Coordinates of C-alpha atoms in Angstrom, one line a residue:
M1 CA -24.3 58.3 -32.5
A2 CA -26.3 56.5 -35.1
A3 CA -28.6 58.5 -37.3
Q4 CA -31.7 56.4 -36.3
Y5 CA -32.3 58.7 -33.3
L6 CA -34.6 61.1 -35.1
T7 CA -36.8 62.5 -32.4
L8 CA -36.2 63.9 -28.9
D9 CA -38.1 60.9 -27.5
D10 CA -35.7 58.6 -29.2
A11 CA -32.7 60.4 -27.7
T12 CA -34.3 60.5 -24.3
N13 CA -35.0 56.7 -24.4
Y14 CA -31.4 56.1 -25.5
A15 CA -30.2 57.9 -22.4
A16 CA -32.7 56.0 -20.2
S17 CA -31.3 52.7 -21.4
Y18 CA -28.1 53.5 -19.5
E19 CA -29.9 53.9 -16.2
G20 CA -30.9 51.3 -13.7
W21 CA -29.4 47.8 -13.5
R22 CA -29.5 46.4 -17.0
P23 CA -26.5 45.3 -19.0
A24 CA -26.4 48.6 -20.8
A25 CA -26.1 50.4 -17.5
R26 CA -23.2 48.3 -16.4
Y27 CA -21.5 48.9 -19.8
Y28 CA -21.9 52.7 -19.5
C29 CA -20.7 52.8 -15.8
S30 CA -17.6 50.8 -16.8
R31 CA -17.0 53.0 -19.8
L32 CA -17.4 56.2 -17.9
H33 CA -14.9 55.0 -15.3
V34 CA -12.1 54.3 -17.9
V35 CA -12.8 57.7 -19.7
D36 CA -12.5 59.5 -16.3
E37 CA -9.2 57.7 -15.7
A38 CA -7.9 58.7 -19.2
L39 CA -8.9 62.4 -18.7
R40 CA -6.9 62.7 -15.5
T41 CA -3.8 63.1 -17.6
R42 CA -5.3 66.3 -19.2
P43 CA -6.1 68.8 -16.4
R44 CA -7.9 71.3 -18.5
G45 CA -8.3 72.9 -22.0
R46 CA -10.6 72.7 -25.0
L47 CA -12.4 69.4 -25.2
L48 CA -14.5 67.9 -28.1
D49 CA -17.0 65.2 -27.4
V50 CA -17.5 63.5 -30.8
G51 CA -20.7 61.6 -31.1
C52 CA -21.9 63.2 -27.9
G53 CA -25.3 61.7 -28.0
P54 CA -27.7 63.1 -25.4
G55 CA -24.8 64.8 -23.6
M56 CA -24.3 62.3 -20.8
L57 CA -20.5 62.7 -20.7
V58 CA -20.8 66.5 -21.1
R59 CA -23.1 66.6 -18.1
H60 CA -20.8 64.3 -16.1
L61 CA -17.8 66.6 -16.8
L62 CA -19.7 69.7 -15.9
D63 CA -20.7 68.2 -12.6
T64 CA -17.4 66.5 -11.7
R65 CA -14.8 68.8 -13.2
P66 CA -16.4 72.3 -13.3
G67 CA -14.3 74.9 -15.1
D68 CA -11.6 72.4 -16.3
F69 CA -12.7 72.2 -19.9
R70 CA -14.2 74.4 -22.5
I71 CA -16.5 71.8 -24.0
T72 CA -17.8 71.3 -27.5
G73 CA -20.3 68.5 -28.3
C74 CA -21.1 67.3 -31.8
D75 CA -23.3 64.6 -33.1
L76 CA -24.8 63.5 -36.4
S77 CA -28.4 63.5 -34.9
P78 CA -30.1 66.9 -34.4
A79 CA -32.4 65.1 -31.9
M80 CA -29.3 64.1 -29.8
I81 CA -28.0 67.7 -29.8
D82 CA -31.4 68.9 -28.7
A83 CA -31.4 66.4 -25.8
A84 CA -27.8 67.3 -24.9
T85 CA -28.6 71.0 -24.9
A86 CA -31.5 70.4 -22.5
R87 CA -29.2 68.2 -20.3
A88 CA -26.7 71.0 -20.0
K89 CA -29.1 74.0 -20.1
D90 CA -27.8 75.4 -16.8
S91 CA -24.3 75.8 -18.2
G92 CA -23.3 78.5 -20.7
D93 CA -19.8 76.9 -21.2
V94 CA -20.8 74.3 -23.9
E95 CA -21.0 74.7 -27.6
W96 CA -23.0 72.3 -29.8
S97 CA -22.7 71.3 -33.5
V98 CA -24.6 68.9 -35.7
A99 CA -21.8 67.2 -37.7
R100 CA -20.5 63.9 -38.9
V101 CA -17.2 62.7 -37.4
E102 CA -15.9 62.3 -41.0
A103 CA -16.5 66.0 -41.7
M104 CA -16.3 68.2 -38.6
P105 CA -16.7 72.1 -38.9
F106 CA -13.8 72.9 -36.6
P107 CA -10.4 74.5 -37.3
D108 CA -7.2 72.6 -37.5
N109 CA -5.3 72.0 -34.2
H110 CA -8.2 73.5 -32.2
F111 CA -8.7 71.1 -29.3
D112 CA -6.6 69.9 -26.4
V113 CA -8.7 66.8 -26.0
V114 CA -10.9 64.8 -28.3
V115 CA -13.1 62.1 -26.9
S116 CA -15.0 59.7 -29.2
M117 CA -17.2 57.3 -27.3
G118 CA -19.1 54.8 -29.3
A119 CA -19.0 56.8 -32.5
L120 CA -16.4 55.2 -34.8
E121 CA -18.4 51.9 -34.8
Y122 CA -21.1 53.6 -36.8
A123 CA -18.8 55.7 -39.1
D124 CA -16.1 55.5 -41.7
A125 CA -13.5 54.9 -39.0
D126 CA -10.5 55.8 -41.2
S127 CA -12.0 59.1 -42.2
G128 CA -13.2 59.8 -38.7
L129 CA -9.7 59.2 -37.2
R130 CA -8.2 61.6 -39.8
E131 CA -10.7 64.3 -38.8
I132 CA -9.9 63.7 -35.2
A133 CA -6.2 64.0 -35.9
R134 CA -6.8 67.2 -37.8
V135 CA -8.7 69.0 -35.1
V136 CA -6.6 68.0 -32.1
R137 CA -3.5 70.1 -31.4
P138 CA 0.0 68.7 -31.5
G139 CA 0.6 66.9 -28.2
G140 CA -3.1 66.8 -27.6
L141 CA -4.9 63.8 -26.1
V142 CA -7.3 61.5 -28.1
V143 CA -9.6 59.1 -26.2
V144 CA -11.4 56.5 -28.3
T145 CA -13.7 53.7 -27.2
M146 CA -14.5 50.7 -29.4
L147 CA -16.6 47.6 -29.1
N148 CA -14.4 44.5 -28.8
P149 CA -15.4 42.2 -31.7
L150 CA -13.3 39.3 -30.2
S151 CA -15.0 39.1 -26.8
P152 CA -17.2 36.1 -26.1
Y153 CA -20.0 38.5 -25.2
R154 CA -20.0 40.2 -28.6
L155 CA -19.5 37.0 -30.6
V156 CA -22.6 35.4 -28.9
E157 CA -24.6 38.7 -29.1
W158 CA -23.9 39.4 -32.8
C159 CA -23.7 35.9 -34.2
L160 CA -26.3 34.0 -32.1
Y161 CA -28.5 36.1 -29.8
W162 CA -29.6 38.9 -32.1
P163 CA -30.2 36.6 -35.1
L164 CA -32.3 34.3 -32.9
L165 CA -34.4 37.3 -31.8
R166 CA -35.0 38.3 -35.4
V167 CA -36.1 34.8 -36.3
L168 CA -38.4 34.7 -33.2
G169 CA -39.9 38.1 -34.1
R170 CA -40.7 36.9 -37.7
I171 CA -42.4 33.7 -36.3
E172 CA -44.4 35.8 -33.9
G173 CA -45.4 38.2 -36.7
L174 CA -47.1 35.3 -38.5
F175 CA -49.5 34.9 -35.6
G176 CA -49.9 38.5 -34.5
T177 CA -47.8 41.4 -33.2
P178 CA -44.2 40.3 -32.7
R179 CA -42.8 40.9 -29.2
H180 CA -39.2 40.3 -30.0
A181 CA -36.9 42.2 -32.4
A182 CA -33.3 43.1 -33.0
D183 CA -32.7 45.7 -35.7
V184 CA -29.6 45.5 -37.8
S185 CA -27.2 47.7 -35.9
G186 CA -24.7 48.8 -38.6
I187 CA -21.9 48.3 -36.1
R188 CA -18.4 47.9 -37.6
A189 CA -16.2 47.1 -34.7
I190 CA -12.5 47.1 -35.1
R191 CA -9.9 44.9 -33.4
L192 CA -7.4 46.7 -31.1
A193 CA -4.3 45.9 -33.2
R194 CA -6.0 47.3 -36.3
L195 CA -7.2 50.5 -34.5
R196 CA -3.6 51.1 -33.3
R197 CA -2.4 50.8 -36.9
M198 CA -5.1 53.1 -38.2
M199 CA -4.2 55.7 -35.6
R200 CA -0.5 55.7 -36.6
E201 CA -1.4 56.1 -40.2
T202 CA -3.3 59.4 -39.3
G203 CA -0.4 60.8 -37.2
L204 CA -1.7 59.7 -33.8
N205 CA 0.6 57.9 -31.5
P206 CA -1.3 55.2 -29.5
Q207 CA -0.6 55.1 -25.8
D208 CA -2.6 53.2 -23.2
A209 CA -5.3 50.5 -23.9
V210 CA -7.7 49.1 -21.3
H211 CA -10.6 46.7 -21.8
Y212 CA -13.8 47.4 -19.9
D213 CA -17.2 45.8 -19.1
V214 CA -15.2 42.7 -18.4
T215 CA -17.7 39.8 -17.9
P216 CA -17.7 36.0 -18.4
L217 CA -21.5 36.2 -19.0
V218 CA -23.1 36.1 -22.4
P219 CA -26.6 37.1 -23.5
P220 CA -29.2 36.3 -22.2
L221 CA -27.6 35.0 -19.0
D222 CA -26.2 38.4 -18.2
R223 CA -29.7 39.9 -18.0
L224 CA -30.7 37.4 -15.4
I225 CA -27.6 37.1 -13.2
R226 CA -26.9 40.8 -13.1
R227 CA -30.1 41.4 -11.2
W228 CA -28.4 39.9 -8.2
S229 CA -24.8 41.1 -8.9
R230 CA -24.7 44.9 -8.6
Q231 CA -21.2 45.6 -7.2
W232 CA -20.2 47.0 -10.5
R233 CA -21.9 50.4 -9.8
D234 CA -19.9 50.9 -6.5
R235 CA -16.7 49.3 -7.7
P236 CA -16.4 50.0 -11.5
E237 CA -12.6 49.4 -11.3
R238 CA -13.4 45.7 -11.0
T239 CA -15.0 45.8 -14.5
V240 CA -11.8 46.8 -16.3
S241 CA -8.6 45.0 -17.1
R242 CA -5.2 45.4 -18.8
G243 CA -4.2 41.9 -17.9
A244 CA -5.3 38.3 -18.4
R245 CA -9.0 39.1 -18.2
R246 CA -8.9 41.7 -20.9
W247 CA -10.2 39.3 -23.5
L248 CA -13.5 39.2 -21.6
G249 CA -14.0 42.9 -22.0
T250 CA -17.0 43.7 -24.3
A251 CA -15.2 46.9 -25.3
Y252 CA -11.9 48.8 -25.0
L253 CA -10.5 52.3 -24.6
L254 CA -7.4 53.4 -26.5
T255 CA -5.7 56.7 -25.8
A256 CA -3.3 58.5 -28.2
R257 CA -1.2 61.6 -28.5
C258 CA -1.1 63.8 -31.6
E259 CA 2.4 63.8 -33.0
G260 CA 4.2 67.1 -33.3
D261 CA 5.5 69.8 -30.9
A262 CA 3.0 70.8 -28.2

């Protein structure tokens, strides 16, 4: 997770943004669905959640797959780790660490599964992948999610919607307190083909790719129309694609296996 989450309130508000019916909630629901599907190929073992944030995936796994994984969560933000610890406080099976994905304090070949959700966009992705490849055991599973920089949604959001919000905020600031803002995110999204190449260069063998949060809507239309279209929560499988609709996915998931004998 990004380092701007400095307090427990910041981390709590981040988690709250994925609740309800907003676009962020739809995105999270779709992402959680594809991660669940990817983890079905790994029945149990040591699992590392890189960029664990406020522990939402950890809590989900504790609830839905109790006893399957010995979980470790790490995040750059101490506030996120505090929030994650509180979220999983009734479980003694989780270890926590404040660490960058580019320099993790774990032994070589230690984990059976490494999950990185929304972390590499904010990191040195090449160094992060090399660290992930180092800590996962030969034959182990790697699950990475990445924002899709080629989707219509992201192109409109990053190149039009956010810049317009920043301009509007500056204009409002001339006459009082601005009501609109869009901070520079620091996101460095990577195309699927390039991420596959980067994985191979680190000794990871890319496997399955699936695009998720598939939507023809772009900001701000999605914020209006999704108030009346809520089937995505009950049928998240409709929000993912490996076929012709994949280019509409606002993000994608890529799995890989660590090369070498298991």
